[in-house]
Amino acid sequence: MKLTKLLERLTYQCKEGTVDREISTLCYDSRKVEKDSIFVCITGVVSDGHSFVNEVIEKGATVIVAEKEVTVPDGVTLLLVSSTREALAYLSAAYFDYPAEKLKTVGITGTKGKTTTTYMVHSILTEAGIKTGLIGTIETMIGDTVIPANNTTPESYLVQQYFAMMVEAGCTCVVMEVSSQGLMLHRVSGFTFDIGVFTNMEPDHIGPGEHGSFEEYMACKGLLFKQCKVGIANVDDKHMEQVLSGHTCTLETYGLSEKADLRAIDIDLHSKLGNLMVLYNVKGLCDFPVQVNIPGTFTVYNSLTAIAICRHFNISTERIKEVLTKVKVKGRVEPVEVSKKFTMMIDYAHNAMSLQSVLSTLREYEPKRLVCLFGCGGNRSKDRRFEMGEISSNLADYTIVTSDNPRFEEPQDILNDIVVGVNRGKGAYIAILDRKEAIRHSILTAKEGDIILIAGKGHENYQEIRGVKYHMDDRELIQEIVAEMTLEQQTAL
């Protein structure tokens, strides 16, 4: 590939050598460099790519892209840019032949709701015959290929590579979660989104290695709306105007407010035969009744967001309604059918804010008892254990404390810390170290009308102990427990 082709949309200075040359591969990982590679020096949290310049040249790299002054020998091209992360995004887009321009791109940002909304949109578009890729917190989906995620928004090279794979697989659309970190670190630079979406804003991801302040966090979220054609925003969020300040896109709004372009009215948090759901009517830009078999007001917002997006694809109202009744998101208030007498749900809630949110939501359905089963990860803040224990004890009627990912800590020590927090609340509790036995206890002691929340693991299918990840999936544990029950116990469910 000619270097000039890669550089056609990039602003740079050629400090040494020539741009009239062929390159073999584009790299930002020094371990992957080969003869005639172009190497982009990325400054990371752990290491700085500029310190590997001599090493990659010895391996055969003939083009170096840097944002700091570095020395290269004769015969090597040195390109200086203002930001190597931004440069990597533009170089990657060119390297994969601008795949985003061959897709309808939808980017969703916000503190909460990104994951559920992307899956809702993916489900609706797919059911409507629009082959759609997905990039998110849990996984990347390209046709039948599923790639587990390491970051909510992958590095820009991977984003462009995934886009190219989607085009190759016949996809015509992609829906992706766009994190504030992803925007700040230029992981989605180098192309323009067709649709950008803002869900909501709460203080989060603020601290060392993340954002220096809430204002910076909001500013990073707002970058999406200077990089999309159509913006769709939650008008009920008090930070919306600040986040969208200086936007360059056409703007639409959704929410419960009368000033929303698309709004939900007549909301009914409904429960039937162990199933928790929401019912409402959508008005404004669309007009039809909606049923989603996922509980909570946040489900109203998530599904309303999905409707606001999917209407741009001219999908029939009946198809949207039908898919929303079937949609499920792994590990996000995910119902697991065990009995018609009580409700069991799995959720990824693994910090105080998320646990409080999901328990408050489930409390709105007025269960006979609200049961919360959870643990806390090892080698993390002890304050989280105290806070989650206290929240569960105050919001749930019965707390079952168990193990999560102990990592390099003793599981019993973690449980003891959680119990300190539980004792600050008013609810009853039991501590059962083995997670499978804890879930078994929750099922065998369930009463008619109970809601049981199994929190913390969500979509994860492993338990991390002393650096090793052992397979463990809450769904499989539940299936095993039911299969192991006596006929009498199964009949009683």
Coordinates of C-alpha atoms in Angstrom, one line a residue:
M1 CA 0.0 0.0 0.0
K2 CA 1.3 3.5 -0.8
L3 CA 2.0 5.7 2.2
T4 CA 0.5 8.7 0.4
K5 CA -2.8 6.8 0.3
L6 CA -2.8 6.4 4.1
L7 CA -1.9 10.1 4.6
E8 CA -4.5 11.6 2.3
R9 CA -6.7 12.9 5.1
L10 CA -4.1 13.4 7.8
T11 CA -2.4 16.7 8.8
Y12 CA 1.3 16.1 9.4
Q13 CA 4.9 17.3 8.9
C14 CA 7.4 15.1 7.2
K15 CA 10.5 15.7 9.3
E16 CA 12.8 13.0 7.8
G17 CA 12.7 10.9 4.7
T18 CA 10.0 10.7 2.0
V19 CA 6.3 9.9 1.9
D20 CA 6.8 8.3 -1.6
R21 CA 7.1 4.7 -0.5
E22 CA 5.3 1.5 0.0
I23 CA 4.3 0.2 3.5
S24 CA 3.3 -3.3 4.5
T25 CA 1.3 -3.0 7.7
L26 CA 0.0 -0.4 10.1
C27 CA 1.1 -1.0 13.7
Y28 CA 0.8 0.6 17.1
D29 CA 1.9 -2.5 19.0
S30 CA 5.7 -2.8 18.8
R31 CA 5.4 -6.6 19.0
K32 CA 3.6 -6.8 15.7
V33 CA 6.0 -4.7 13.6
E34 CA 7.5 -6.3 10.5
K35 CA 9.5 -5.3 7.4
D36 CA 8.2 -2.0 5.9
S37 CA 5.6 -1.4 8.7
I38 CA 4.4 2.1 9.6
F39 CA 4.6 2.4 13.4
V40 CA 2.4 4.9 15.3
C41 CA 3.9 6.0 18.7
I42 CA 1.0 5.9 21.2
T43 CA 1.5 7.2 24.7
G44 CA -0.4 4.9 27.1
V45 CA -0.9 4.6 30.8
V46 CA 1.8 2.0 31.2
S47 CA 4.2 2.6 28.3
D48 CA 5.1 5.2 25.7
G49 CA 5.4 4.1 22.1
H50 CA 8.1 6.7 21.5
S51 CA 10.5 4.7 23.6
F52 CA 10.2 1.8 21.2
V53 CA 11.3 3.7 18.1
N54 CA 14.8 2.1 17.9
E55 CA 13.4 -1.4 18.5
V56 CA 10.7 -1.2 15.8
I57 CA 13.2 0.2 13.3
E58 CA 15.5 -2.8 14.0
K59 CA 12.4 -5.0 13.3
G60 CA 12.0 -3.4 9.9
A61 CA 9.7 -0.4 10.4
T62 CA 10.4 2.3 7.8
V63 CA 7.8 4.9 8.8
I64 CA 7.5 6.4 12.3
V65 CA 4.5 8.6 13.3
A66 CA 5.3 10.6 16.4
E67 CA 3.9 13.5 18.5
K68 CA 7.3 14.1 20.3
E69 CA 10.7 14.7 18.8
V70 CA 12.5 11.4 18.1
T71 CA 15.6 10.5 16.1
V72 CA 15.5 8.1 13.2
P73 CA 18.3 6.9 10.9
D74 CA 18.7 7.6 7.2
G75 CA 16.2 5.8 5.1
V76 CA 13.4 6.0 7.7
T77 CA 10.5 8.4 7.3
L78 CA 9.5 10.5 10.3
L79 CA 6.1 12.1 10.4
L80 CA 5.2 14.5 13.2
V81 CA 1.6 15.0 14.2
S82 CA -0.2 16.9 17.0
S83 CA -1.9 13.7 18.3
T84 CA -0.7 10.2 17.5
R85 CA -4.0 8.8 18.8
E86 CA -6.0 11.0 16.3
A87 CA -3.5 10.1 13.6
L88 CA -4.0 6.4 14.2
A89 CA -7.7 6.8 13.7
Y90 CA -7.3 8.6 10.4
L91 CA -4.5 6.2 9.2
S92 CA -6.7 3.2 10.3
A93 CA -9.7 4.5 8.3
A94 CA -7.5 4.8 5.2
Y95 CA -5.8 1.5 5.8
F96 CA -9.1 -0.4 5.8
D97 CA -10.4 1.7 2.9
Y98 CA -12.9 3.9 4.8
P99 CA -15.4 1.1 5.8
A100 CA -17.5 3.5 7.9
E101 CA -18.6 5.2 4.6
K102 CA -20.0 1.9 3.5
L103 CA -22.2 1.5 6.7
K104 CA -24.9 3.4 8.4
T105 CA -23.2 4.2 11.7
V106 CA -25.0 4.7 15.0
G107 CA -23.1 5.7 18.1
I108 CA -24.6 5.8 21.6
T109 CA -23.1 7.6 24.5
G110 CA -24.2 8.3 28.1
T111 CA -23.6 7.1 31.6
K112 CA -26.2 4.4 31.6
G113 CA -28.4 2.6 29.0
K114 CA -25.8 2.3 26.3
T115 CA -25.5 -1.5 26.4
T116 CA -29.3 -2.3 26.6
T117 CA -30.1 0.3 23.9
T118 CA -27.5 -1.1 21.4
Y119 CA -28.9 -4.6 21.8
M120 CA -32.5 -3.3 21.3
V121 CA -31.5 -1.5 18.2
H122 CA -29.5 -4.5 16.9
S123 CA -32.5 -6.8 17.5
I124 CA -35.0 -4.5 15.7
L125 CA -32.8 -3.8 12.7
T126 CA -31.8 -7.5 12.4
E127 CA -35.4 -8.7 12.6
A128 CA -36.3 -6.1 9.9
G129 CA -33.8 -7.7 7.6
I130 CA -31.0 -5.1 8.0
K131 CA -27.8 -7.0 8.6
T132 CA -26.2 -5.1 11.5
G133 CA -23.0 -5.3 13.4
L134 CA -22.6 -4.4 17.1
I135 CA -19.6 -3.1 19.1
G136 CA -20.1 -2.8 22.9
T137 CA -19.2 -3.5 26.5
I138 CA -20.0 -7.2 26.3
E139 CA -18.9 -8.1 22.8
T140 CA -18.5 -7.3 19.2
M141 CA -21.0 -9.0 16.9
I142 CA -20.2 -9.4 13.2
G143 CA -22.6 -11.8 11.5
D144 CA -22.2 -15.1 13.3
T145 CA -18.8 -14.0 14.7
V146 CA -18.7 -12.9 18.4
I147 CA -15.6 -11.3 19.8
P148 CA -15.5 -10.7 23.6
A149 CA -14.8 -7.1 24.5
N150 CA -11.9 -5.6 26.5
N151 CA -13.1 -2.0 26.3
T152 CA -16.5 -0.4 25.8
T153 CA -15.0 1.3 22.8
P154 CA -12.0 -0.5 21.2
E155 CA -8.8 1.2 19.9
S156 CA -9.4 3.1 16.6
Y157 CA -7.5 0.5 14.6
L158 CA -9.8 -2.2 15.9
V159 CA -12.9 -0.1 15.3
Q160 CA -12.0 0.3 11.7
Q161 CA -11.0 -3.3 11.4
Y162 CA -14.3 -4.4 12.8
F163 CA -16.1 -2.0 10.4
A164 CA -14.2 -3.6 7.5
M165 CA -15.1 -7.1 8.7
M166 CA -18.8 -6.0 8.9
V167 CA -18.7 -4.7 5.3
E168 CA -17.1 -8.0 4.2
A169 CA -19.8 -10.0 6.1
G170 CA -22.6 -8.1 4.3
C171 CA -23.6 -5.7 7.1
T172 CA -25.1 -2.4 6.0
C173 CA -25.3 -0.9 9.5
V174 CA -23.4 -0.9 12.8
V175 CA -24.6 0.2 16.3
M176 CA -21.9 0.8 18.9
E177 CA -21.4 2.1 22.4
V178 CA -19.2 5.2 22.5
S179 CA -17.6 5.8 25.9
S180 CA -16.3 9.2 27.0
Q181 CA -12.8 7.6 27.2
G182 CA -13.3 6.4 23.6
L183 CA -14.1 10.0 22.5
M184 CA -11.3 11.5 24.5
L185 CA -8.7 9.1 23.2
H186 CA -9.9 9.5 19.5
R187 CA -11.0 5.9 19.2
V188 CA -13.9 6.9 17.0
S189 CA -12.1 9.7 15.1
G190 CA -11.6 9.5 11.4
F191 CA -15.2 9.2 10.3
T192 CA -18.6 10.8 10.9
F193 CA -21.5 9.0 12.6
D194 CA -24.8 9.0 10.7
I195 CA -26.6 9.1 14.1
G196 CA -25.2 10.1 17.5
V197 CA -27.3 9.4 20.7
F198 CA -27.1 10.9 24.2
T199 CA -28.9 8.8 26.9
N200 CA -28.1 10.5 30.3
M201 CA -25.4 11.9 32.4
E202 CA -24.3 11.2 36.0
P203 CA -21.0 11.7 37.9
D204 CA -18.9 8.6 37.0
H205 CA -15.5 7.7 35.6
I206 CA -13.9 10.7 37.4
G207 CA -10.5 10.1 38.9
P208 CA -6.9 9.1 38.1
G209 CA -6.6 7.5 34.7
E210 CA -10.1 8.7 33.7
H211 CA -11.6 12.2 33.7
G212 CA -10.3 15.0 35.8
S213 CA -13.7 16.5 36.5
F214 CA -17.4 16.2 35.7
E215 CA -17.1 19.1 33.3
E216 CA -14.4 17.3 31.4
Y217 CA -16.5 14.1 31.4
M218 CA -19.5 16.1 29.9
A219 CA -17.2 17.8 27.3
C220 CA -15.9 14.4 26.1
K221 CA -19.5 13.1 25.7
G222 CA -20.3 16.2 23.8
L223 CA -17.6 15.5 21.2
L224 CA -19.9 12.9 19.6
F225 CA -22.4 15.7 18.5
K226 CA -19.7 17.5 16.6
Q227 CA -19.0 14.3 14.7
C228 CA -22.5 13.1 13.7
K229 CA -25.1 14.1 11.1
V230 CA -28.2 13.5 13.3
G231 CA -28.2 13.8 17.1
I232 CA -30.8 12.2 19.3
A233 CA -30.9 13.3 22.9
N234 CA -32.7 12.7 26.2
V235 CA -34.4 16.0 26.8
D236 CA -35.3 15.0 30.4
D237 CA -31.6 14.9 31.4
K238 CA -30.6 18.2 33.1
H239 CA -27.2 18.1 31.5
M240 CA -28.4 17.7 28.0
E241 CA -27.9 21.3 26.9
Q242 CA -24.4 21.5 28.3
V243 CA -23.4 18.2 26.8
L244 CA -24.7 19.3 23.4
S245 CA -23.3 22.8 23.6
G246 CA -21.7 23.7 20.2
H247 CA -23.2 20.7 18.4
T248 CA -23.0 20.7 14.6
C249 CA -25.7 18.1 13.9
T250 CA -29.5 18.1 13.3
L251 CA -31.1 17.5 16.7
E252 CA -34.1 15.4 17.8
T253 CA -35.2 14.8 21.4
Y254 CA -37.0 12.1 23.3
G255 CA -38.2 11.6 26.9
L256 CA -41.2 11.9 29.1
S257 CA -41.5 15.6 28.9
E258 CA -44.1 17.3 26.7
K259 CA -41.3 19.2 25.0
A260 CA -39.8 16.0 23.6
D261 CA -40.1 15.3 19.9
L262 CA -40.8 11.6 20.8
R263 CA -42.3 10.9 24.2
A264 CA -43.7 8.2 26.4
I265 CA -47.0 8.6 28.1
D266 CA -49.4 6.4 30.2
I267 CA -46.5 4.4 31.7
D268 CA -47.5 1.2 33.5
L269 CA -45.0 -0.9 35.4
H270 CA -46.7 -4.2 35.0
S271 CA -46.2 -7.7 36.6
K272 CA -47.9 -10.9 35.3
L273 CA -47.1 -14.6 36.2
G274 CA -43.6 -13.8 37.4
N275 CA -42.8 -11.5 34.4
L276 CA -41.9 -7.9 35.0
M277 CA -42.6 -5.5 32.2
V278 CA -43.3 -1.9 31.2
L279 CA -46.3 -0.8 29.1
Y280 CA -46.6 2.7 27.6
N281 CA -47.8 4.7 24.6
V282 CA -45.3 6.6 22.4
K283 CA -46.4 9.9 20.9
G284 CA -45.0 12.7 18.8
L285 CA -42.8 11.5 15.9
C286 CA -44.4 8.1 16.3
D287 CA -47.8 6.9 17.7
F288 CA -48.3 3.4 19.0
P289 CA -48.5 1.2 22.2
V290 CA -45.3 -0.4 23.5
Q291 CA -44.6 -3.5 25.7
V292 CA -41.1 -4.4 26.8
N293 CA -40.6 -7.5 29.1
I294 CA -37.8 -5.8 31.0
P295 CA -38.7 -3.9 34.2
G296 CA -38.3 -0.3 35.2
T297 CA -38.6 3.3 34.1
F298 CA -35.1 3.1 32.6
T299 CA -36.5 0.4 30.2
V300 CA -39.0 3.1 29.0
Y301 CA -36.0 5.4 28.3
N302 CA -33.9 2.7 26.6
S303 CA -36.7 1.4 24.4
L304 CA -37.8 5.0 23.5
T305 CA -34.2 5.6 22.5
A306 CA -34.3 2.5 20.3
I307 CA -37.5 3.6 18.7
A308 CA -36.1 7.1 18.0
I309 CA -33.1 5.5 16.2
C310 CA -35.0 2.8 14.3
R311 CA -37.6 5.1 12.9
H312 CA -34.7 6.5 10.7
F313 CA -34.6 3.1 9.0
N314 CA -38.2 3.2 7.9
I315 CA -39.0 0.0 9.9
S316 CA -42.7 -0.7 10.3
T317 CA -44.4 0.0 13.6
E318 CA -45.6 -3.6 13.9
R319 CA -42.0 -4.9 13.6
I320 CA -40.7 -2.5 16.2
K321 CA -43.5 -3.5 18.6
E322 CA -43.0 -7.2 18.1
V323 CA -39.2 -7.1 18.6
L324 CA -39.5 -5.0 21.8
T325 CA -41.7 -7.7 23.4
K326 CA -39.0 -10.3 22.8
V327 CA -35.8 -8.4 23.4
K328 CA -33.4 -9.5 26.2
V329 CA -30.0 -8.2 27.1
K330 CA -27.6 -10.7 28.7
G331 CA -26.9 -9.6 32.3
R332 CA -29.0 -6.5 32.3
V333 CA -32.1 -7.2 34.5
E334 CA -32.2 -10.4 32.5
P335 CA -35.2 -12.6 33.5
V336 CA -34.5 -16.3 34.1
E337 CA -37.6 -18.5 34.1
V338 CA -37.5 -20.8 37.1
S339 CA -41.1 -20.5 38.4
K340 CA -44.4 -18.7 37.7
K341 CA -44.7 -18.1 41.4
F342 CA -41.6 -15.8 41.8
T343 CA -39.4 -13.8 39.6
M344 CA -35.6 -14.3 39.2
M345 CA -33.4 -11.8 37.4
I346 CA -29.6 -11.6 36.7
D347 CA -28.0 -8.2 36.6
Y348 CA -24.4 -6.8 36.3
A349 CA -24.9 -4.3 39.1
H350 CA -21.4 -4.4 40.8
N351 CA -21.2 -1.1 42.5
A352 CA -23.3 0.9 45.0
M353 CA -24.9 3.2 42.4
S354 CA -26.0 0.4 40.0
L355 CA -27.2 -1.9 42.8
Q356 CA -29.3 1.0 44.3
S357 CA -30.7 1.7 40.9
V358 CA -31.8 -1.9 40.1
L359 CA -33.1 -2.6 43.6
S360 CA -35.1 0.6 43.6
T361 CA -36.6 -0.3 40.2
L362 CA -37.6 -3.8 41.4
R363 CA -39.1 -2.4 44.6
E364 CA -41.5 -0.4 42.4
Y365 CA -43.2 -3.8 41.4
E366 CA -44.2 -4.3 45.1
P367 CA -42.9 -7.9 45.5
K368 CA -43.9 -10.0 48.5
R369 CA -40.1 -10.0 49.3
L370 CA -37.2 -8.4 47.4
V371 CA -34.2 -10.8 47.7
C372 CA -30.8 -9.6 46.7
L373 CA -27.9 -12.1 46.2
F374 CA -24.5 -10.5 45.5
G375 CA -20.8 -10.5 46.3
C376 CA -17.9 -8.1 45.7
G377 CA -14.7 -8.4 43.8
G378 CA -11.4 -8.8 45.5
N379 CA -8.5 -6.3 45.2
R380 CA -11.0 -3.4 45.0
S381 CA -12.1 -0.7 47.4
K382 CA -13.4 -2.0 50.7
D383 CA -15.8 1.0 50.8
R384 CA -17.6 -0.5 47.9
R385 CA -18.3 -3.6 50.0
F386 CA -19.7 -1.6 52.9
E387 CA -21.8 0.6 50.7
M388 CA -23.3 -2.3 48.7
G389 CA -24.0 -4.2 51.9
E390 CA -25.8 -1.3 53.4
I391 CA -27.8 -0.5 50.2
S392 CA -29.0 -4.1 49.9
S393 CA -29.9 -4.3 53.6
N394 CA -32.0 -1.2 53.3
L395 CA -33.7 -1.8 50.0
A396 CA -34.0 -5.6 50.0
D397 CA -36.0 -7.6 52.5
Y398 CA -33.5 -10.4 52.5
T399 CA -29.8 -10.3 51.5
I400 CA -27.8 -13.3 50.5
V401 CA -24.1 -12.5 50.7
T402 CA -21.8 -14.7 48.6
S403 CA -18.6 -14.8 46.5
D404 CA -18.0 -12.9 43.3
N405 CA -14.4 -12.6 41.8
P406 CA -12.2 -12.9 44.9
R407 CA -9.0 -12.4 42.7
F408 CA -6.1 -12.5 45.2
E409 CA -8.1 -12.0 48.4
E410 CA -9.6 -14.6 50.7
P411 CA -13.3 -14.9 49.8
Q412 CA -14.3 -15.1 53.5
D413 CA -12.5 -11.8 54.2
I414 CA -14.6 -10.1 51.4
L415 CA -17.8 -11.6 52.8
N416 CA -16.9 -10.4 56.3
D417 CA -16.5 -6.8 54.9
I418 CA -19.8 -7.0 53.1
V419 CA -21.6 -8.1 56.3
V420 CA -20.2 -5.1 58.1
G421 CA -22.2 -3.0 55.6
V422 CA -25.3 -5.2 55.8
N423 CA -25.4 -4.8 59.5
R424 CA -25.7 -1.0 59.1
G425 CA -29.1 -1.7 57.4
K426 CA -32.4 -3.1 58.7
G427 CA -32.8 -6.2 56.4
A428 CA -32.4 -9.9 57.3
Y429 CA -29.4 -11.6 55.7
I430 CA -27.4 -14.9 55.4
A431 CA -23.8 -15.4 54.2
I432 CA -23.1 -18.4 52.0
L433 CA -19.6 -18.5 50.5
D434 CA -20.2 -20.9 47.6
R435 CA -22.1 -19.0 44.9
K436 CA -24.0 -22.0 43.6
E437 CA -25.2 -22.9 47.1
A438 CA -26.2 -19.3 47.7
I439 CA -28.3 -19.4 44.5
R440 CA -29.8 -22.8 45.5
H441 CA -30.8 -21.3 48.9
S442 CA -32.5 -18.4 47.1
I443 CA -34.6 -20.8 45.0
L444 CA -35.5 -23.2 47.8
T445 CA -36.5 -20.5 50.2
A446 CA -38.4 -18.4 47.7
K447 CA -42.0 -17.4 48.5
E448 CA -44.8 -16.7 46.1
G449 CA -44.6 -13.2 44.8
D450 CA -40.9 -12.8 45.6
I451 CA -38.4 -11.0 43.2
I452 CA -34.9 -12.5 43.5
L453 CA -32.0 -10.4 42.1
I454 CA -28.7 -12.2 41.4
A455 CA -26.3 -9.3 41.1
G456 CA -22.7 -8.7 40.3
K457 CA -21.7 -11.1 37.5
G458 CA -24.3 -10.3 34.8
H459 CA -22.9 -11.3 31.4
E460 CA -19.6 -12.7 32.9
N461 CA -19.1 -16.4 32.5
Y462 CA -16.1 -16.8 34.8
Q463 CA -14.9 -16.5 38.4
E464 CA -11.4 -15.1 38.9
I465 CA -9.4 -16.7 41.6
R466 CA -5.7 -16.0 42.1
G467 CA -5.1 -14.8 38.6
V468 CA -7.0 -17.7 37.0
K469 CA -10.5 -17.4 35.4
Y470 CA -12.6 -20.5 36.0
H471 CA -15.8 -21.0 33.9
M472 CA -18.9 -20.0 35.9
D473 CA -22.1 -18.6 34.6
D474 CA -25.1 -17.8 36.8
R475 CA -27.5 -19.0 34.2
E476 CA -25.9 -22.4 34.1
L477 CA -25.7 -22.6 37.9
I478 CA -29.5 -22.0 38.0
Q479 CA -30.1 -24.7 35.4
E480 CA -27.9 -27.2 37.3
I481 CA -29.7 -26.4 40.6
V482 CA -33.2 -27.0 39.1
A483 CA -32.0 -30.3 37.4
E484 CA -30.6 -31.5 40.8
M485 CA -33.8 -30.8 42.7
T486 CA -36.0 -33.7 43.8
L487 CA -39.3 -34.2 42.0
E488 CA -41.1 -32.8 45.1
Q489 CA -38.9 -29.6 45.0
Q490 CA -39.5 -29.1 41.3
T491 CA -43.3 -29.6 41.7
A492 CA -43.3 -26.9 44.4
L493 CA -41.7 -24.3 42.2

